[in-house]
Coordinates of C-alpha atoms and ligand atoms in Angstrom, one line a residue:
X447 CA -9.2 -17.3 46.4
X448 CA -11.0 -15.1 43.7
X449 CA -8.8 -12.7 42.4
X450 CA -9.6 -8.5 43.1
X451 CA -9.9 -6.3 40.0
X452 CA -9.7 -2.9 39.6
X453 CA -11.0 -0.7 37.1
X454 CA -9.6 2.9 36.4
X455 CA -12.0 5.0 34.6
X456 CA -14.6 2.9 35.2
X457 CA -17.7 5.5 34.9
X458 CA -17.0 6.1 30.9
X459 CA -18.4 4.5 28.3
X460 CA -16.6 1.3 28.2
X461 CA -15.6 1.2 32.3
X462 CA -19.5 0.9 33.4
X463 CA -20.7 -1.8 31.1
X464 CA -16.8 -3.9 31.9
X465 CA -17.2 -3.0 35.2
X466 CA -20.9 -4.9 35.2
X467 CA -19.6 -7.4 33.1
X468 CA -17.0 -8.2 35.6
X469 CA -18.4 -8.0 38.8
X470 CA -21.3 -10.3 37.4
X471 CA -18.2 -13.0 36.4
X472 CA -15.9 -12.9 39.4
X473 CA -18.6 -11.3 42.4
X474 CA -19.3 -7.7 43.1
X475 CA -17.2 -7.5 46.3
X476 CA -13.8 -8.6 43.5
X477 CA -14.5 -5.5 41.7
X478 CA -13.5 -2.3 42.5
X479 CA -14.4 0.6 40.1
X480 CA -12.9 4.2 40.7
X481 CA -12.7 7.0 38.5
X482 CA -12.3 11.1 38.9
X483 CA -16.2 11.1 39.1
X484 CA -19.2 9.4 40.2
X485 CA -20.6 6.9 37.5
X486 CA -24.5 6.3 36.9
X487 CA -26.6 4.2 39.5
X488 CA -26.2 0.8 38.1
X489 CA -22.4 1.4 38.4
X490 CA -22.4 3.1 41.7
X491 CA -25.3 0.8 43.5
X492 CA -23.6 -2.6 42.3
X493 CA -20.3 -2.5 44.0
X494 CA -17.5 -0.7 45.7
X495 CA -15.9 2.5 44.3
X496 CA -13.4 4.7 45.1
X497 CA -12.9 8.2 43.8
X498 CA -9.1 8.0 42.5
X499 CA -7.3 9.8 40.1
X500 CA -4.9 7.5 38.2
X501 CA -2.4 10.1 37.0
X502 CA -1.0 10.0 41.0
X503 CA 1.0 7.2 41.2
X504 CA 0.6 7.0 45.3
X505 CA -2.9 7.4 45.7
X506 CA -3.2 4.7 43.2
X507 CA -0.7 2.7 45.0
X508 CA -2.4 3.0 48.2
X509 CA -5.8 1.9 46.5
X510 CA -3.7 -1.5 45.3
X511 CA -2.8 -2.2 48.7
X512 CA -5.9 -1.6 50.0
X513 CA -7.5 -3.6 47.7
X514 CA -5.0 -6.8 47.5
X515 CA -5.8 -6.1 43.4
X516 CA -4.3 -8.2 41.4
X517 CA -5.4 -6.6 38.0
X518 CA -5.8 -3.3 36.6
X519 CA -7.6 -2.3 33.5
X520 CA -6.8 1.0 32.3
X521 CA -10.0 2.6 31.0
X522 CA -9.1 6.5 31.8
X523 CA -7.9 8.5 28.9
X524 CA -9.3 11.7 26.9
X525 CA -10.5 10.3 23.4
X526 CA -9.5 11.8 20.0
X527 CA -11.8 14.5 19.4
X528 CA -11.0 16.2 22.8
X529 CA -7.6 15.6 22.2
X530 CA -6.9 17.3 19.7
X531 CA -8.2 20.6 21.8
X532 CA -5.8 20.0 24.7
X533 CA -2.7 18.2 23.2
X534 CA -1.0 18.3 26.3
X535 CA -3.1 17.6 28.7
X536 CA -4.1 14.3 26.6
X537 CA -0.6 13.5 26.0
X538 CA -0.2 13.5 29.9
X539 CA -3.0 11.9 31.0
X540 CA -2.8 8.6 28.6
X541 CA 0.8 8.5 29.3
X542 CA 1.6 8.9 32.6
X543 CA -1.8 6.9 33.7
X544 CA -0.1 3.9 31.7
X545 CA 3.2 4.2 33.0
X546 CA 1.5 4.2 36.7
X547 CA 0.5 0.7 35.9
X548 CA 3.1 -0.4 34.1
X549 CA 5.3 0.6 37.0
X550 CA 3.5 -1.0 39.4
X551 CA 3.2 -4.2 37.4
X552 CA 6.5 -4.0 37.1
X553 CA 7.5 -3.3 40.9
X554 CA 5.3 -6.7 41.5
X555 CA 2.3 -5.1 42.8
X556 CA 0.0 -6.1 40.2
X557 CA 0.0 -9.3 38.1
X558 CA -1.9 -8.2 35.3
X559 CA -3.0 -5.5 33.1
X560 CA -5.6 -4.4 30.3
X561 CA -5.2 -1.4 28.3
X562 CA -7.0 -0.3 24.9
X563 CA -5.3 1.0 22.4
X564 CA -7.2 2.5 19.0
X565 CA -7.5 2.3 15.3
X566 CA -6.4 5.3 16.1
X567 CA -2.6 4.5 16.0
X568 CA -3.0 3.9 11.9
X569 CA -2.4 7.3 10.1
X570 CA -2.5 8.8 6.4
X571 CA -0.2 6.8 5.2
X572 CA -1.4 3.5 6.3
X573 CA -3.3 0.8 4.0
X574 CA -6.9 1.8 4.3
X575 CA -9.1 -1.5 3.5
X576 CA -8.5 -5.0 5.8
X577 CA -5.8 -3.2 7.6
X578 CA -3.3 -5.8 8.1
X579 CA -2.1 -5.8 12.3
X580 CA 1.5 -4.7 11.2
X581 CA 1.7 -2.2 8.8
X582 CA 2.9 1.4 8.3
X583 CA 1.2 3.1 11.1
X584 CA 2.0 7.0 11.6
X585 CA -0.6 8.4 13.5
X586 CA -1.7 12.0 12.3
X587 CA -3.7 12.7 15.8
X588 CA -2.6 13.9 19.2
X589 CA -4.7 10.6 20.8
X590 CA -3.4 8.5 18.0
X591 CA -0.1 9.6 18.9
X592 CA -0.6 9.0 22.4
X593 CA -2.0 5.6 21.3
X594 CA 1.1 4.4 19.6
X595 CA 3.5 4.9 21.9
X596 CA 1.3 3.1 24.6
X597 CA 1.9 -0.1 22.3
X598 CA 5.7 0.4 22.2
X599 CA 5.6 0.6 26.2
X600 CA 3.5 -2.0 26.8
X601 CA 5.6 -4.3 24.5
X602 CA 8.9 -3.2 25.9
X603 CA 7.8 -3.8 29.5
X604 CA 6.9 -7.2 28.5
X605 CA 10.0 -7.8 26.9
X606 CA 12.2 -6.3 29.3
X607 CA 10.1 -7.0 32.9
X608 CA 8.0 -9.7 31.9
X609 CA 4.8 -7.4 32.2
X610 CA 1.8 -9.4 31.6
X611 CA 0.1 -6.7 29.5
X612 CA -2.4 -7.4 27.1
X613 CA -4.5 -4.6 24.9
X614 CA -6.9 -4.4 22.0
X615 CA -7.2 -1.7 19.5
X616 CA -10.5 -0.8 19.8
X617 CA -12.8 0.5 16.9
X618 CA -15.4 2.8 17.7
X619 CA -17.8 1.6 20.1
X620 CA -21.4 2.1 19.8
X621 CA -23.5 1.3 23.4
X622 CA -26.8 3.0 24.9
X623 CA -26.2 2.7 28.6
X624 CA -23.0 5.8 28.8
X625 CA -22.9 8.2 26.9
X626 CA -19.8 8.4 24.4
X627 CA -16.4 10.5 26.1
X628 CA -15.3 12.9 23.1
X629 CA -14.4 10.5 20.3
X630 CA -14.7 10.9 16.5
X631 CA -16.9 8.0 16.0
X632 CA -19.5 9.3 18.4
X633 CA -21.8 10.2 15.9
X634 CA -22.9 6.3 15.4
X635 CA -24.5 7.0 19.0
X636 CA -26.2 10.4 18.2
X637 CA -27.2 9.3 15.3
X638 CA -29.8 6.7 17.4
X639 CA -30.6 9.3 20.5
X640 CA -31.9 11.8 17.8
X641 CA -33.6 9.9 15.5
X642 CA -35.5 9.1 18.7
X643 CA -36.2 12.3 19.7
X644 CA -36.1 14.5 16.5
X645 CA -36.7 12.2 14.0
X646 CA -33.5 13.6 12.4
X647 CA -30.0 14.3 12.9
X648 CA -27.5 16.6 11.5
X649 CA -23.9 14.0 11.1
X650 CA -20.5 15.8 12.0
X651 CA -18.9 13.6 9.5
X652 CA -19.4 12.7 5.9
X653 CA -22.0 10.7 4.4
X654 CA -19.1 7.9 2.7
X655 CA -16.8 8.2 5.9
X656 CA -16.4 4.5 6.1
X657 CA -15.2 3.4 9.8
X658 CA -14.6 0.7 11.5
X659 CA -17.0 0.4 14.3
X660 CA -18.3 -2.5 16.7
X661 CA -21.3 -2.7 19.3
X662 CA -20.2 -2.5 22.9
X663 CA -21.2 -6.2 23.7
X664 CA -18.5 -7.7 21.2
X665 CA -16.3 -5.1 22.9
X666 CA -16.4 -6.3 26.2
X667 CA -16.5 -10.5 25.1
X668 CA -13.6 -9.2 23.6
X669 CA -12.0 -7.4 26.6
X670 CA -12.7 -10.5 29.1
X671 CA -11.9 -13.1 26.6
X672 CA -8.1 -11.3 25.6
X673 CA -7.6 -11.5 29.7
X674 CA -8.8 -14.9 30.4
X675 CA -6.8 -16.7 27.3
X676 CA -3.4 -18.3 28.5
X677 CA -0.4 -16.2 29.0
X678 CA 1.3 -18.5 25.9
X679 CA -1.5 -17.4 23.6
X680 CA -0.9 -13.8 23.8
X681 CA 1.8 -13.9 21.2
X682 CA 1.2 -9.9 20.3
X683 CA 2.4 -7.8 23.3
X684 CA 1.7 -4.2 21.7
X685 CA -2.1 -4.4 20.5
X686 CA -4.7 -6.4 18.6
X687 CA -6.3 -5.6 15.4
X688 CA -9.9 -6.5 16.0
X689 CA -12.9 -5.7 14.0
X690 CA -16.8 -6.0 14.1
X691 CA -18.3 -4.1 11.1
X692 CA -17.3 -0.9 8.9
X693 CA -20.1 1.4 7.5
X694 CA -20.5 5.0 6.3
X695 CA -22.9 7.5 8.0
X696 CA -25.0 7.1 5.0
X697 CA -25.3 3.7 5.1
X698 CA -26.1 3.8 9.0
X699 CA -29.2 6.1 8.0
X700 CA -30.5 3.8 5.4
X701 CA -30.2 1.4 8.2
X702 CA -32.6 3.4 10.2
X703 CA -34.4 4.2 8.0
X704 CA -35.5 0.5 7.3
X705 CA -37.3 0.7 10.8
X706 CA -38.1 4.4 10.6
X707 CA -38.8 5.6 6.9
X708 CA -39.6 9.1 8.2
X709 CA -35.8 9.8 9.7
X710 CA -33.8 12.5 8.2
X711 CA -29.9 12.9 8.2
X712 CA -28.0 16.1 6.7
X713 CA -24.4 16.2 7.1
X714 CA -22.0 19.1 8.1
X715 CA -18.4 17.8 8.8
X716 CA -16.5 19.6 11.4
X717 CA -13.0 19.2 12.6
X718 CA -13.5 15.7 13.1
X719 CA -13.4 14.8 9.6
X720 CA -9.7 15.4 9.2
X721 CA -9.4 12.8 12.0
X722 CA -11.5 10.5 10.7
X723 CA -10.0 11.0 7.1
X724 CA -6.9 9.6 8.8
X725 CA -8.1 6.4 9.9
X726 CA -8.5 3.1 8.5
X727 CA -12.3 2.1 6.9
X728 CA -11.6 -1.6 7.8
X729 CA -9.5 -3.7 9.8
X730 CA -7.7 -7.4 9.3
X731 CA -8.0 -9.0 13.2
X732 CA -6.9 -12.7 11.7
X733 CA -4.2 -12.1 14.6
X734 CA -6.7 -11.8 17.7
X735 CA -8.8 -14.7 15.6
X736 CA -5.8 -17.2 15.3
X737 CA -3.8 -16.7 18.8
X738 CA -7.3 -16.4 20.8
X739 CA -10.2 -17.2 18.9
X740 CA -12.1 -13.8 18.8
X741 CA -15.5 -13.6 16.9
X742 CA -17.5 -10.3 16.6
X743 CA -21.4 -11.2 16.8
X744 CA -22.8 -8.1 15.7
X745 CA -23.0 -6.5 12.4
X746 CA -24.8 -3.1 12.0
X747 CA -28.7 -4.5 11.6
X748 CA -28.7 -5.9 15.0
X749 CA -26.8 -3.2 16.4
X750 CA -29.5 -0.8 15.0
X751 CA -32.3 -3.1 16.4
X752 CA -30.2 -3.1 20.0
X753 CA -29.9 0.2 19.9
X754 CA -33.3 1.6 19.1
X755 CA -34.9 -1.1 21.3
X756 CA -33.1 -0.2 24.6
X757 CA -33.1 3.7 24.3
X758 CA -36.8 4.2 22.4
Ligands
NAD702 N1 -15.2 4.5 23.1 C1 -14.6 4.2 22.1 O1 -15.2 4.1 21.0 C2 -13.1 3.8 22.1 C3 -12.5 3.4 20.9 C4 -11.1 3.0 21.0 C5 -10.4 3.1 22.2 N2 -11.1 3.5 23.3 C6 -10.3 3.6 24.6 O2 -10.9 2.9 25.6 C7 -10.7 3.6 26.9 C8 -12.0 3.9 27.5 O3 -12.7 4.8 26.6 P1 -14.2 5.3 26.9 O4 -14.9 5.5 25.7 O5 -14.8 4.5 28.0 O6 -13.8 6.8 27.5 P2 -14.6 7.8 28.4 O7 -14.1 9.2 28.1 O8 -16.1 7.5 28.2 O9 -14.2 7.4 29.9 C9 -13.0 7.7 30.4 C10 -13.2 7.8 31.9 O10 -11.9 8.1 32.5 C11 -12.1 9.0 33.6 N3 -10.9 9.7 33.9 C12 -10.4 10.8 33.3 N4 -9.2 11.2 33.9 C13 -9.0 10.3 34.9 C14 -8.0 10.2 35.8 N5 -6.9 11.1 35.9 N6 -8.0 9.2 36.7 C15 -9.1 8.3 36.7 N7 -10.1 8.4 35.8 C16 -10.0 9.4 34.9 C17 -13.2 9.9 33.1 O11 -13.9 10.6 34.2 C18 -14.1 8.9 32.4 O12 -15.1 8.4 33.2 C19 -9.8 4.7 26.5 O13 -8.4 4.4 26.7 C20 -10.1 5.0 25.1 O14 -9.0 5.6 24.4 C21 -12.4 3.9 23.3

């Protein structure tokens, strides 16, 4: 019997292309998407959905049941830029929508469970180039905050309940079919929708903020290949380290610029800079490469030619 799967969040950025992704692998009908709002039509016309929000641990319950689901992947939480607005409302929402599923995983309800985590949880003080998966980490932000102490509970539930958790520290994704929820690497999306449309853009970081970043098709082989690989091989139970490419605005506009010579960029860093200043440029993910053989396909030419082919 096919397993059931359901995704939380699954109208954001990342939640509508995994949800395609997934209902393609394991059948529509196995999938069941659900957010606080309606997603786009692709999302909404491809399978079932339920409106659900994850922060009531009944309702959610009740959806599990309903569903016979056997695996949850957490995709609902507010990103770092928003964050940082609304502390407390962040705080509460990535929290107690993670210990909802933890609990139920927990309580035997659900066998399985994917949550991301961020290069987010790497602060100030931590090692800035190849940043090694354990290291000083100290995040500076309210999300990256959030972030790390999502990895300690995950890890403690597997130690303690035998919680088959599994995550991925995410860098910042770049995708055309959502638009991106509130993060401080949104600008690599902008960046493609106005050159498009202006012929310029106007950068909310700085021109040598070096970030890691990755496009959203390594993301998700990533995501589905971290859930398929063998409960043994899954020998880090907080988060992995895993890396596609790390640029700098700058050289992301000489990249378009390659294809369009006429593009402009100017750069006015706002509050996100601080945020960004905080995080890592690059990432060591020898970890996710050793215990389950992750490869990132796309560095930032074929991104560009991805990106400015599907949205021009
Ligand atoms: N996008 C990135 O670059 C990136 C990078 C690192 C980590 N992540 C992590 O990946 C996950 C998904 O990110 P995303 O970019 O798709 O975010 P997003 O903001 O695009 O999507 C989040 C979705 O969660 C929904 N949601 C909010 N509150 C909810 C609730 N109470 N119950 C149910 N759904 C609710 C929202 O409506 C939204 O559709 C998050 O945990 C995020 O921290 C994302």
């Amino acid at each position: 019997m096919p397993k059931n799967i359901l995704i939380i969040g699954a109208c954001g950025q990342i939640g509508t292309e995994l949800t395609l992704a997934l209902r393609k692998k394991y059948g529509s009908e196995h999938v069941i998407a659900s957010d606080i709002r309606e997603g786009n039509d692709d999302l909404m016309q491809s399978g079932p959905f339920e409106i659900l929000d994850a922060t009531n641990y009944d309702t959610l319950e009740e959806v599990i049941a309903y569903y016979d689901i056997c695996e949850v992947y957490l995709m609902a939480a507010m990103l770092s830029a928003t964050a940082e607005k609304f502390p407390m409302r962040a705080w509460n929402l990535n929290m107690n929508t993670l210990f909802n599923v933890l609990n139920l995983a927990k309580e035997k309800k659900i066998n399985k469970i994917f949550w991301p985590s961020s290069i987010a949880v790497f602060g100030p003080n931590t090692p800035k180039e190849d940043t090694p998966q354990n290291t000083i980490m100290e995040p500076s932000t309210v999300y990256g905050i959030s972030k790390q102490s999502g990895e300690r509970w995950c890890e403690y539930y597997f130690n303690k309940f035998n919680v088959d958790v599994r995550s991925i520290r995410y860098p910042g994704l770049i995708s055309w079919k959502t638009m991106p929820g509130g993060g401080t690497t949104d600008y690599a999306i902008e960046i493609y929708h106005k050159a498009l449309s202006d012929g310029s853009y106007t950068c909310f970081l700085g021109e040598e903020t070096k970030l890691p970043m990755m496009f959203m098709d390594d993301a998700i082989r990533a995501t589905l290949q971290i859930m398929e690989a063998p409960e043994k091989d899954i020998k880090v139970r907080s988060s992995y380290n895993l890396a596609g490419m790390s640029f700098t605005p700058k050289e992301m506009a000489e990249n378009i610029k390659a294809v369009m010579p006429s593009f402009k960029i100017e750069y006015a860093p706002d509050f996100r800079q601080d945020i960004a200043d905080s995080w890592p440029s690059s990432i060591d993910d020898t970890p996710a490469k050793d215990d389950w053989g992750w490869k990132s396909e796309f560095n930032l030419e074929k991104t560009t030619e991805e990106m400015l082919g599907n949205l021009g």
